């Protein structure tokens, strides 16, 4: 059982999000002795920019055309990232709220890894998934409280929409919009209010 642990906080030992995610992973490994974890921290992965070379590689890769050295290097990294998704039996995703959205480095990973005919299909009309991952667990974390009695209650609606907005931005292979997508269990926690909702961590199979 291989868990792909995608972490998008750069804050290491200071990160509440990473602490919560690691608590989940520890509990998971205690229940599933055969579980191994592949951690992909988007800040430590030396992700290439999605620039002219990357876009050239993407189109040449799809069309199986020869690439120059720079394009080959980006395409090799893209394939390496896609394989990590393809091999995962489960995906764990840690998402910090940054300005009511998710960090740009996570989008960079998505733009690199989510390639047609690697993670999803597109026949000109419909998108379809290629990942076999049946379940994913997403931990969302934010620093603020937006309760009615807080100084910023007006943002509560945006907070509640945060997971939905994140999943809408994800490509079809990862989003929950198009069945048969992975079942996504989410946990939304705030450092300030210590709120938690979702299901108890240990019950995630
Ligand atoms: C650049 C940046 C933007 C942030 N924006 C928000 C925000 O819009 N709302 C919020 O509640 N917290 C915000 N925070 C706080 C983080 O959501 C908080 O630190 C949370 O615990 C994220 O994970 P971490 O524990 O890895 O930092 C922001 C933090 C950073 C560094």
Coordinates of N, CA and C and ligand atoms in Angstrom, one line a residue:
X1 N 0.9 -1.2 0.0 CA 0.0 0.0 0.0 C 0.9 1.3 0.0
X2 N 0.8 2.0 -1.1 CA 1.6 3.2 -1.2 C 0.8 4.5 -1.0
X3 N 1.2 5.3 -0.1 CA 0.5 6.6 0.1 C 1.3 7.7 -0.5
X4 N 0.8 8.5 -1.4 CA 1.5 9.6 -1.9 C 1.0 10.8 -1.0
X5 N 2.0 11.3 -0.3 CA 1.7 12.4 0.7 C 2.2 13.7 0.1
X6 N 1.2 14.5 -0.5 CA 1.6 15.7 -1.1 C 1.4 16.8 -0.1
X7 N 2.5 17.5 0.2 CA 2.5 18.5 1.2 C 2.8 19.9 0.5
X8 N 1.9 20.9 0.8 CA 2.1 22.2 0.2 C 2.4 23.3 1.1
X9 N 2.8 23.0 2.4 CA 3.3 24.0 3.3 C 4.8 24.0 3.3
X10 N 5.4 25.2 3.2 CA 6.9 25.2 3.2 C 7.5 25.3 4.7
X11 N 6.6 25.2 5.7 CA 7.0 25.6 7.0 C 7.5 24.5 7.9
X12 N 7.7 23.3 7.4 CA 8.4 22.2 8.1 C 7.9 22.0 9.5
X13 N 8.9 22.0 10.4 CA 8.5 21.7 11.8 C 7.6 22.8 12.4
X14 N 7.5 24.0 11.8 CA 6.7 25.1 12.3 C 5.2 25.0 11.8
X15 N 5.0 24.0 10.9 CA 3.7 24.0 10.3 C 2.7 23.1 11.1
X16 N 1.5 23.8 11.4 CA 0.4 23.1 12.0 C -0.2 22.1 11.0
X17 N -0.2 22.5 9.8 CA -0.8 21.6 8.7 C 0.0 20.3 8.6
X18 N 1.4 20.4 8.6 CA 2.2 19.2 8.5 C 2.0 18.4 9.7
X19 N 1.9 19.0 10.9 CA 1.8 18.2 12.1 C 0.5 17.4 12.1
X20 N -0.6 18.0 11.6 CA -1.9 17.3 11.5 C -1.8 16.2 10.5
X21 N -1.2 16.5 9.4 CA -1.1 15.5 8.3 C -0.2 14.3 8.8
X22 N 0.9 14.6 9.5 CA 1.8 13.6 10.0 C 1.0 12.7 11.1
X23 N 0.2 13.4 11.9 CA -0.6 12.6 12.9 C -1.5 11.6 12.1
X24 N -2.1 12.0 11.0 CA -2.9 11.1 10.2 C -2.0 9.9 9.7
X25 N -0.9 10.3 9.1 CA 0.0 9.3 8.5 C 0.5 8.3 9.6
X26 N 0.8 8.8 10.8 CA 1.2 7.9 11.9 C 0.1 6.9 12.2
X27 N -1.2 7.5 12.4 CA -2.3 6.6 12.7 C -2.6 5.6 11.6
X28 N -2.4 6.1 10.4 CA -2.7 5.2 9.2 C -1.7 4.0 9.3
X29 N -0.4 4.3 9.5 CA 0.6 3.3 9.5 C 0.5 2.3 10.7
X30 N -0.1 2.9 11.8 CA -0.3 2.0 12.9 C -1.4 1.0 12.6
X31 N -2.4 1.4 11.8 CA -3.5 0.5 11.4 C -3.1 -0.4 10.2
X32 N -2.2 0.1 9.3 CA -1.9 -0.6 8.1 C -0.3 -0.8 8.1
X33 N 0.1 -1.9 8.6 CA 1.6 -2.1 8.7 C 2.3 -2.2 7.3
X34 N 1.5 -2.5 6.3 CA 2.2 -2.6 4.9 C 2.2 -1.2 4.2
X35 N 1.8 -0.1 4.9 CA 1.7 1.2 4.2 C 3.1 1.8 4.1
X36 N 3.5 2.2 2.9 CA 4.7 3.0 2.8 C 4.3 4.4 2.3
X37 N 5.1 5.4 2.6 CA 4.7 6.8 2.3 C 5.8 7.4 1.4
X38 N 5.3 8.0 0.3 CA 6.1 8.8 -0.6 C 5.7 10.2 -0.4
X39 N 6.6 11.0 0.3 CA 6.3 12.4 0.5 C 6.8 13.3 -0.6
X40 N 5.9 14.1 -1.1 CA 6.2 15.0 -2.2 C 5.9 16.4 -1.6
X41 N 6.9 17.1 -1.2 CA 6.7 18.5 -0.7 C 7.0 19.4 -1.9
X42 N 5.9 20.2 -2.3 CA 6.1 21.0 -3.5 C 7.2 22.0 -3.4
X43 N 7.5 22.4 -2.2 CA 8.6 23.4 -2.0 C 10.0 22.8 -2.0
X44 N 10.1 21.5 -1.9 CA 11.4 20.8 -1.8 C 11.7 20.0 -3.1
X45 N 10.8 20.0 -4.0 CA 10.9 19.1 -5.1 C 11.6 19.7 -6.3
X46 N 12.1 20.9 -6.2 CA 12.7 21.6 -7.4 C 11.9 21.4 -8.6
X47 N 10.7 21.8 -8.5 CA 9.7 21.7 -9.6 C 10.2 22.7 -10.7
X48 N 10.3 22.3 -12.0 CA 10.7 23.2 -13.0 C 9.5 24.2 -13.3
X49 N 9.9 25.4 -13.7 CA 8.9 26.4 -14.1 C 8.1 25.8 -15.2
X50 N 6.8 26.2 -15.3 CA 6.0 25.8 -16.4 C 6.2 26.9 -17.5
X51 N 7.3 26.9 -18.1 CA 7.7 28.0 -19.0 C 7.7 27.6 -20.4
X52 N 8.3 28.3 -21.3 CA 8.3 28.0 -22.7 C 8.8 26.5 -23.0
X53 N 9.9 26.2 -22.3 CA 10.5 24.8 -22.5 C 9.4 23.7 -22.1
X54 N 8.8 24.0 -20.9 CA 7.8 23.0 -20.4 C 6.6 22.9 -21.4
X55 N 6.2 24.1 -21.9 CA 5.0 24.0 -22.8 C 5.4 23.3 -24.1
X56 N 6.7 23.7 -24.6 CA 7.2 23.0 -25.8 C 7.2 21.5 -25.6
X57 N 7.7 21.1 -24.4 CA 7.9 19.7 -24.1 C 6.5 19.0 -24.0
X58 N 5.5 19.7 -23.4 CA 4.2 19.2 -23.3 C 3.6 18.9 -24.7
X59 N 3.7 19.8 -25.6 CA 3.1 19.6 -26.9 C 3.9 18.6 -27.7
X60 N 5.3 18.7 -27.6 CA 6.1 17.7 -28.3 C 5.9 16.3 -27.8
X61 N 5.7 16.2 -26.4 CA 5.5 14.9 -25.8 C 4.3 14.3 -26.2
X62 N 3.2 15.1 -26.3 CA 1.9 14.6 -26.7 C 2.0 14.1 -28.1
X63 N 2.7 14.9 -29.0 CA 2.8 14.6 -30.4 C 3.9 13.6 -30.7
X64 N 4.7 13.2 -29.7 CA 5.8 12.3 -29.9 C 6.9 12.9 -30.9
X65 N 7.1 14.2 -30.7 CA 8.1 14.9 -31.6 C 9.4 15.0 -30.8
X66 N 10.6 15.1 -31.5 CA 11.9 15.2 -30.8 C 12.0 16.5 -30.0
X67 N 12.7 16.4 -28.9 CA 12.8 17.5 -28.0 C 14.3 17.9 -27.9
X68 N 14.5 19.2 -27.5 CA 15.9 19.6 -27.3 C 16.2 19.3 -25.8
X69 N 17.4 19.6 -25.4 CA 17.9 19.2 -24.1 C 17.1 19.7 -22.9
X70 N 16.7 21.0 -23.0 CA 16.0 21.6 -21.9 C 14.6 21.0 -21.9
X71 N 14.0 20.8 -23.0 CA 12.6 20.2 -23.1 C 12.6 18.8 -22.5
X72 N 13.7 18.1 -22.9 CA 13.8 16.7 -22.4 C 13.9 16.6 -20.9
X73 N 14.7 17.6 -20.3 CA 14.8 17.6 -18.9 C 13.5 17.9 -18.2
X74 N 12.7 18.8 -18.7 CA 11.4 19.1 -18.1 C 10.4 17.9 -18.3
X75 N 10.5 17.3 -19.5 CA 9.6 16.2 -19.8 C 9.9 15.0 -18.9
X76 N 11.2 14.8 -18.6 CA 11.6 13.7 -17.7 C 11.0 13.9 -16.3
X77 N 11.1 15.2 -15.9 CA 10.5 15.5 -14.5 C 9.0 15.3 -14.5
X78 N 8.3 15.8 -15.6 CA 6.9 15.6 -15.7 C 6.5 14.1 -15.6
X79 N 7.2 13.3 -16.3 CA 6.9 11.9 -16.3 C 7.1 11.3 -15.0
X80 N 8.2 11.7 -14.3 CA 8.6 11.2 -13.0 C 7.5 11.6 -12.0
X81 N 7.0 12.8 -12.1 CA 5.9 13.2 -11.2 C 4.6 12.4 -11.4
X82 N 4.3 12.2 -12.7 CA 3.0 11.5 -13.1 C 3.1 10.1 -12.6
X83 N 4.3 9.5 -12.7 CA 4.4 8.1 -12.2 C 4.1 8.0 -10.7
X84 N 4.5 9.0 -9.9 CA 4.3 9.0 -8.5 C 2.8 9.0 -8.2
X85 N 2.0 9.7 -9.0 CA 0.6 9.7 -8.9 C 0.0 8.3 -9.3
X86 N 0.5 7.9 -10.4 CA 0.0 6.6 -11.0 C 0.2 5.4 -10.0
X87 N 1.3 5.5 -9.3 CA 1.7 4.3 -8.4 C 0.9 4.4 -7.0
X88 N 0.3 5.5 -6.7 CA -0.2 5.7 -5.4 C -1.5 5.0 -5.2
X89 N -1.6 4.2 -4.1 CA -2.9 3.5 -3.8 C -3.8 4.5 -3.1
X90 N -3.2 5.4 -2.4 CA -4.0 6.5 -1.7 C -3.2 7.8 -1.8
X91 N -4.0 8.9 -1.9 CA -3.3 10.2 -1.9 C -3.7 11.0 -0.6
X92 N -2.7 11.6 0.0 CA -2.9 12.5 1.1 C -2.5 13.8 0.7
X93 N -3.3 14.8 0.9 CA -3.0 16.2 0.4 C -3.1 17.2 1.5
X94 N -2.1 17.9 1.8 CA -2.1 18.9 2.8 C -2.2 20.3 2.1
X95 N -3.2 21.1 2.4 CA -3.4 22.4 1.7 C -3.5 23.5 2.8
X96 N -2.6 24.4 2.8 CA -2.7 25.6 3.7 C -3.5 26.7 3.0
X97 N -4.3 27.4 3.7 CA -5.0 28.5 3.1 C -4.1 29.7 3.0
X98 N -3.9 30.1 1.8 CA -3.1 31.3 1.5 C -3.9 32.3 0.8
X99 N -4.2 33.4 1.4 CA -5.1 34.4 0.8 C -6.4 33.8 0.2
X100 N -7.0 33.0 1.1 CA -8.3 32.4 0.7 C -8.2 31.4 -0.4
X101 N -7.0 31.0 -0.8 CA -6.8 30.1 -1.9 C -5.7 29.1 -1.5
X102 N -5.2 28.3 -2.5 CA -4.1 27.4 -2.1 C -2.8 27.9 -2.7
X103 N -1.6 27.5 -2.2 CA -0.3 28.1 -2.6 C 0.0 27.8 -4.1
X104 N 0.7 28.8 -4.7 CA 1.0 28.7 -6.1 C 1.9 27.5 -6.4
X105 N 2.7 27.1 -5.5 CA 3.5 25.9 -5.8 C 2.7 24.6 -6.0
X106 N 1.5 24.6 -5.3 CA 0.7 23.4 -5.6 C 0.1 23.5 -7.0
X107 N -0.2 24.7 -7.4 CA -0.7 24.8 -8.8 C 0.4 24.4 -9.8
X108 N 1.6 24.7 -9.4 CA 2.7 24.4 -10.3 C 2.8 22.9 -10.5
X109 N 2.7 22.2 -9.3 CA 2.7 20.7 -9.4 C 1.6 20.2 -10.3
X110 N 0.4 20.8 -10.1 CA -0.8 20.3 -10.9 C -0.5 20.6 -12.4
X111 N 0.0 21.7 -12.7 CA 0.3 22.0 -14.1 C 1.3 21.1 -14.7
X112 N 2.3 20.7 -13.9 CA 3.3 19.8 -14.4 C 2.8 18.4 -14.5
X113 N 2.2 17.9 -13.4 CA 1.9 16.4 -13.4 C 0.7 16.1 -14.2
X114 N -0.2 17.0 -14.3 CA -1.5 16.6 -14.8 C -1.5 16.7 -16.4
X115 N -1.0 15.7 -17.0 CA -0.9 15.7 -18.4 C -1.9 14.7 -19.0
X116 N -2.4 15.1 -20.1 CA -3.4 14.2 -20.9 C -2.7 12.9 -21.2
X117 N -3.4 11.9 -21.1 CA -3.0 10.5 -21.3 C -2.0 10.0 -20.3
X118 N -1.7 10.8 -19.3 CA -0.9 10.3 -18.1 C -1.9 10.2 -16.9
X119 N -2.4 11.4 -16.5 CA -3.3 11.4 -15.4 C -4.8 11.4 -15.8
X120 N -5.1 11.9 -17.0 CA -6.5 12.0 -17.4 C -6.5 11.8 -19.0
X121 N -7.7 11.6 -19.4 CA -8.0 11.5 -20.9 C -8.9 12.7 -21.3
X122 N -8.8 13.0 -22.6 CA -9.7 14.0 -23.1 C -9.9 13.6 -24.6
X123 N -11.2 13.4 -24.9 CA -11.4 12.9 -26.3 C -12.0 14.1 -27.2
X124 N -11.8 15.3 -26.7 CA -12.4 16.4 -27.5 C -13.7 16.8 -27.0
X125 N -14.4 16.0 -26.2 CA -15.7 16.3 -25.6 C -15.7 16.2 -24.1
X126 N -15.1 15.0 -23.7 CA -15.2 14.7 -22.2 C -13.9 14.4 -21.6
X127 N -13.7 14.8 -20.4 CA -12.5 14.4 -19.6 C -12.8 13.1 -18.9
X128 N -11.8 12.3 -18.7 CA -11.9 11.1 -17.9 C -10.7 10.9 -17.1
X129 N -10.8 10.1 -16.0 CA -9.7 9.9 -15.1 C -8.8 8.7 -15.6
X130 N -7.5 8.7 -15.3 CA -6.7 7.6 -15.5 C -6.2 7.0 -14.2
X131 N -6.2 7.8 -13.2 CA -5.7 7.3 -11.9 C -6.6 6.2 -11.3
X132 N -6.0 5.2 -10.7 CA -6.8 4.1 -10.1 C -7.0 4.4 -8.6
X133 N -6.4 5.5 -8.1 CA -6.5 5.7 -6.7 C -7.9 5.8 -6.2
X134 N -8.4 4.9 -5.3 CA -9.8 4.9 -5.0 C -10.1 6.0 -3.9
X135 N -9.1 6.3 -3.1 CA -9.5 7.3 -2.0 C -8.4 8.3 -1.8
X136 N -8.8 9.5 -1.4 CA -7.8 10.5 -1.0 C -8.3 11.2 0.3
X137 N -7.3 11.7 1.0 CA -7.6 12.4 2.2 C -7.0 13.8 2.2
X138 N -7.8 14.8 2.3 CA -7.3 16.2 2.2 C -7.4 16.9 3.5
X139 N -6.3 17.5 3.9 CA -6.3 18.3 5.2 C -6.2 19.7 4.7
X140 N -7.1 20.5 5.1 CA -7.1 22.0 4.8 C -6.8 22.7 6.2
X141 N -5.9 23.6 6.1 CA -5.6 24.4 7.4 C -5.6 25.9 7.1
X142 N -6.1 26.6 8.1 CA -6.0 28.1 8.0 C -5.6 28.6 9.3
X143 N -5.2 29.9 9.3 CA -4.7 30.5 10.5 C -5.8 31.3 11.2
X144 N -6.8 31.7 10.5 CA -7.7 32.7 11.1 C -9.0 32.0 11.5
X145 N -9.7 32.7 12.4 CA -11.1 32.2 12.7 C -12.1 33.2 12.1
X146 N -13.1 32.7 11.6 CA -14.1 33.5 10.9 C -15.5 33.3 11.6
X147 N -15.5 33.0 12.9 CA -16.7 32.8 13.6 C -17.5 34.1 13.7
X148 N -18.8 33.9 13.9 CA -19.7 35.1 14.0 C -19.2 36.2 14.9
X149 N -18.6 35.7 16.1 CA -18.2 36.7 17.1 C -16.8 37.2 16.9
X150 N -16.1 36.8 15.8 CA -14.8 37.2 15.5 C -14.8 38.6 14.7
X151 N -13.6 39.2 14.6 CA -13.6 40.5 13.9 C -13.8 40.3 12.4
X152 N -13.7 39.1 11.9 CA -13.8 38.9 10.4 C -14.9 37.9 10.1
X153 N -16.1 38.0 10.6 CA -17.2 37.0 10.4 C -17.6 37.0 8.9
X154 N -17.4 38.1 8.2 CA -17.9 38.2 6.8 C -17.2 37.3 5.9
X155 N -16.1 36.7 6.3 CA -15.3 35.9 5.4 C -15.7 34.4 5.6
X156 N -16.7 34.1 6.5 CA -17.0 32.7 6.8 C -17.5 32.0 5.5
X157 N -18.3 32.6 4.7 CA -18.8 32.0 3.5 C -17.6 31.6 2.6
X158 N -16.6 32.4 2.5 CA -15.4 32.1 1.7 C -14.7 30.9 2.3
X159 N -14.6 30.9 3.6 CA -13.9 29.8 4.2 C -14.6 28.5 3.9
X160 N -15.9 28.5 4.1 CA -16.6 27.2 3.9 C -16.5 26.8 2.4
X161 N -16.3 27.7 1.5 CA -16.2 27.3 0.1 C -14.8 27.0 -0.3
X162 N -13.8 27.1 0.7 CA -12.4 26.9 0.3 C -12.2 25.5 -0.2
X163 N -12.6 24.4 0.4 CA -12.4 23.1 -0.2 C -13.0 22.9 -1.5
X164 N -14.2 23.5 -1.7 CA -14.9 23.4 -3.0 C -14.2 24.1 -4.0
X165 N -13.7 25.3 -3.7 CA -12.9 26.1 -4.7 C -11.6 25.4 -5.0
X166 N -11.0 24.8 -4.0 CA -9.7 24.1 -4.3 C -10.0 22.9 -5.3
X167 N -11.1 22.2 -5.0 CA -11.4 21.0 -5.9 C -11.8 21.4 -7.3
X168 N -12.5 22.6 -7.4 CA -12.9 23.0 -8.7 C -11.7 23.4 -9.5
X169 N -10.6 23.8 -8.9 CA -9.4 24.2 -9.6 C -8.5 23.0 -10.0
X170 N -8.8 21.9 -9.4 CA -8.0 20.7 -9.7 C -8.5 20.1 -11.0
X171 N -7.5 19.5 -11.7 CA -7.9 18.8 -13.0 C -8.8 17.6 -12.8
X172 N -9.4 17.1 -13.8 CA -10.4 16.1 -13.6 C -9.9 14.8 -13.0
X173 N -8.6 14.5 -13.1 CA -8.1 13.3 -12.5 C -8.1 13.4 -11.0
X174 N -8.1 14.6 -10.4 CA -8.0 14.8 -9.0 C -9.3 15.4 -8.4
X175 N -10.1 16.0 -9.2 CA -11.3 16.7 -8.6 C -12.4 15.7 -8.4
X176 N -13.3 16.2 -7.6 CA -14.4 15.3 -7.2 C -15.6 15.5 -8.1
X177 N -15.4 16.3 -9.2 CA -16.6 16.7 -10.0 C -17.1 15.6 -10.9
X178 N -16.2 14.8 -11.4 CA -16.5 13.8 -12.5 C -16.4 12.4 -12.0
X179 N -17.5 11.6 -11.8 CA -17.3 10.2 -11.4 C -16.7 9.4 -12.5
X180 N -15.9 8.3 -12.3 CA -15.6 7.8 -11.0 C -14.3 8.3 -10.5
X181 N -14.4 9.4 -9.7 CA -13.3 10.0 -9.1 C -13.0 9.4 -7.7
X182 N -11.8 9.6 -7.2 CA -11.5 9.1 -5.9 C -12.5 9.7 -4.9
X183 N -12.8 8.9 -3.9 CA -13.6 9.4 -2.8 C -12.7 10.3 -2.0
X184 N -13.1 11.5 -1.8 CA -12.2 12.4 -1.1 C -12.8 12.7 0.3
X185 N -12.0 12.4 1.3 CA -12.4 12.7 2.7 C -11.6 13.9 3.1
X186 N -12.3 14.9 3.7 CA -11.5 16.1 4.0 C -11.7 16.5 5.5
X187 N -10.6 17.1 6.0 CA -10.6 17.6 7.3 C -10.2 19.1 7.3
X188 N -10.9 19.9 7.9 CA -10.7 21.4 7.8 C -10.4 21.9 9.2
X189 N -9.2 22.3 9.4 CA -8.8 22.7 10.8 C -8.3 24.2 10.8
X190 N -8.5 24.8 11.9 CA -8.0 26.2 12.1 C -7.1 26.2 13.3
X191 N -6.0 26.9 13.2 CA -5.0 26.9 14.3 C -5.6 27.8 15.4
X192 N -6.4 28.8 15.1 CA -6.9 29.7 16.1 C -8.1 29.1 16.9
X193 N -9.1 28.6 16.2 CA -10.3 28.1 16.8 C -10.2 26.6 17.2
X194 N -9.2 25.9 16.8 CA -9.0 24.5 17.0 C -10.2 23.7 16.5
X195 N -11.0 24.3 15.6 CA -12.1 23.6 15.0 C -11.7 22.4 14.2
X196 N -12.4 21.4 14.2 CA -12.2 20.3 13.3 C -13.5 19.7 12.9
X197 N -13.6 19.5 11.6 CA -14.8 18.7 11.3 C -14.4 17.6 10.3
X198 N -15.3 16.8 9.8 CA -15.0 15.6 9.0 C -15.0 14.4 9.9
X199 N -14.4 13.4 9.5 CA -14.5 12.1 10.2 C -13.3 11.9 11.1
X200 N -13.4 11.0 12.1 CA -12.2 10.8 12.9 C -11.1 10.2 12.1
X201 N -9.9 10.7 12.3 CA -8.7 10.3 11.5 C -8.5 8.7 11.5
X202 N -8.7 8.1 12.6 CA -8.3 6.6 12.6 C -9.4 5.8 11.9
X203 N -10.5 6.4 11.5 CA -11.5 5.6 10.8 C -11.3 5.6 9.3
X204 N -10.3 6.3 8.8 CA -10.1 6.3 7.3 C -9.4 5.0 6.9
X205 N -10.1 4.2 6.1 CA -9.5 2.9 5.8 C -8.4 3.1 4.7
Ligands
LIG1 C1 1.2 33.7 2.5 C2 0.1 33.3 3.5 C3 -1.2 33.6 3.4 C4 -2.1 33.2 4.3 N1 -3.5 33.6 4.1 C5 -4.4 33.2 5.0 C6 -5.8 33.5 4.8 O1 -6.2 34.0 3.8 N2 -6.7 33.1 5.8 C7 -6.3 32.4 6.9 O2 -7.1 32.1 7.7 N3 -5.0 32.1 7.1 C8 -4.0 32.5 6.2 N4 -2.7 32.1 6.4 C9 -2.3 31.3 7.6 C10 -2.2 29.8 7.2 O3 -3.4 29.4 6.7 C11 -1.9 29.0 8.5 O4 -0.5 29.3 8.8 C12 -2.1 27.5 8.4 O5 -1.8 26.9 9.6 C13 -1.4 27.0 7.2 O6 -0.6 26.0 7.3 P1 0.9 26.0 8.1 O7 0.5 25.5 9.5 O8 1.7 25.1 7.3 O9 1.3 27.4 8.2 C14 -1.7 32.5 5.5 C15 -0.4 32.2 5.6 C16 0.6 32.6 4.7 C17 2.0 32.2 4.9

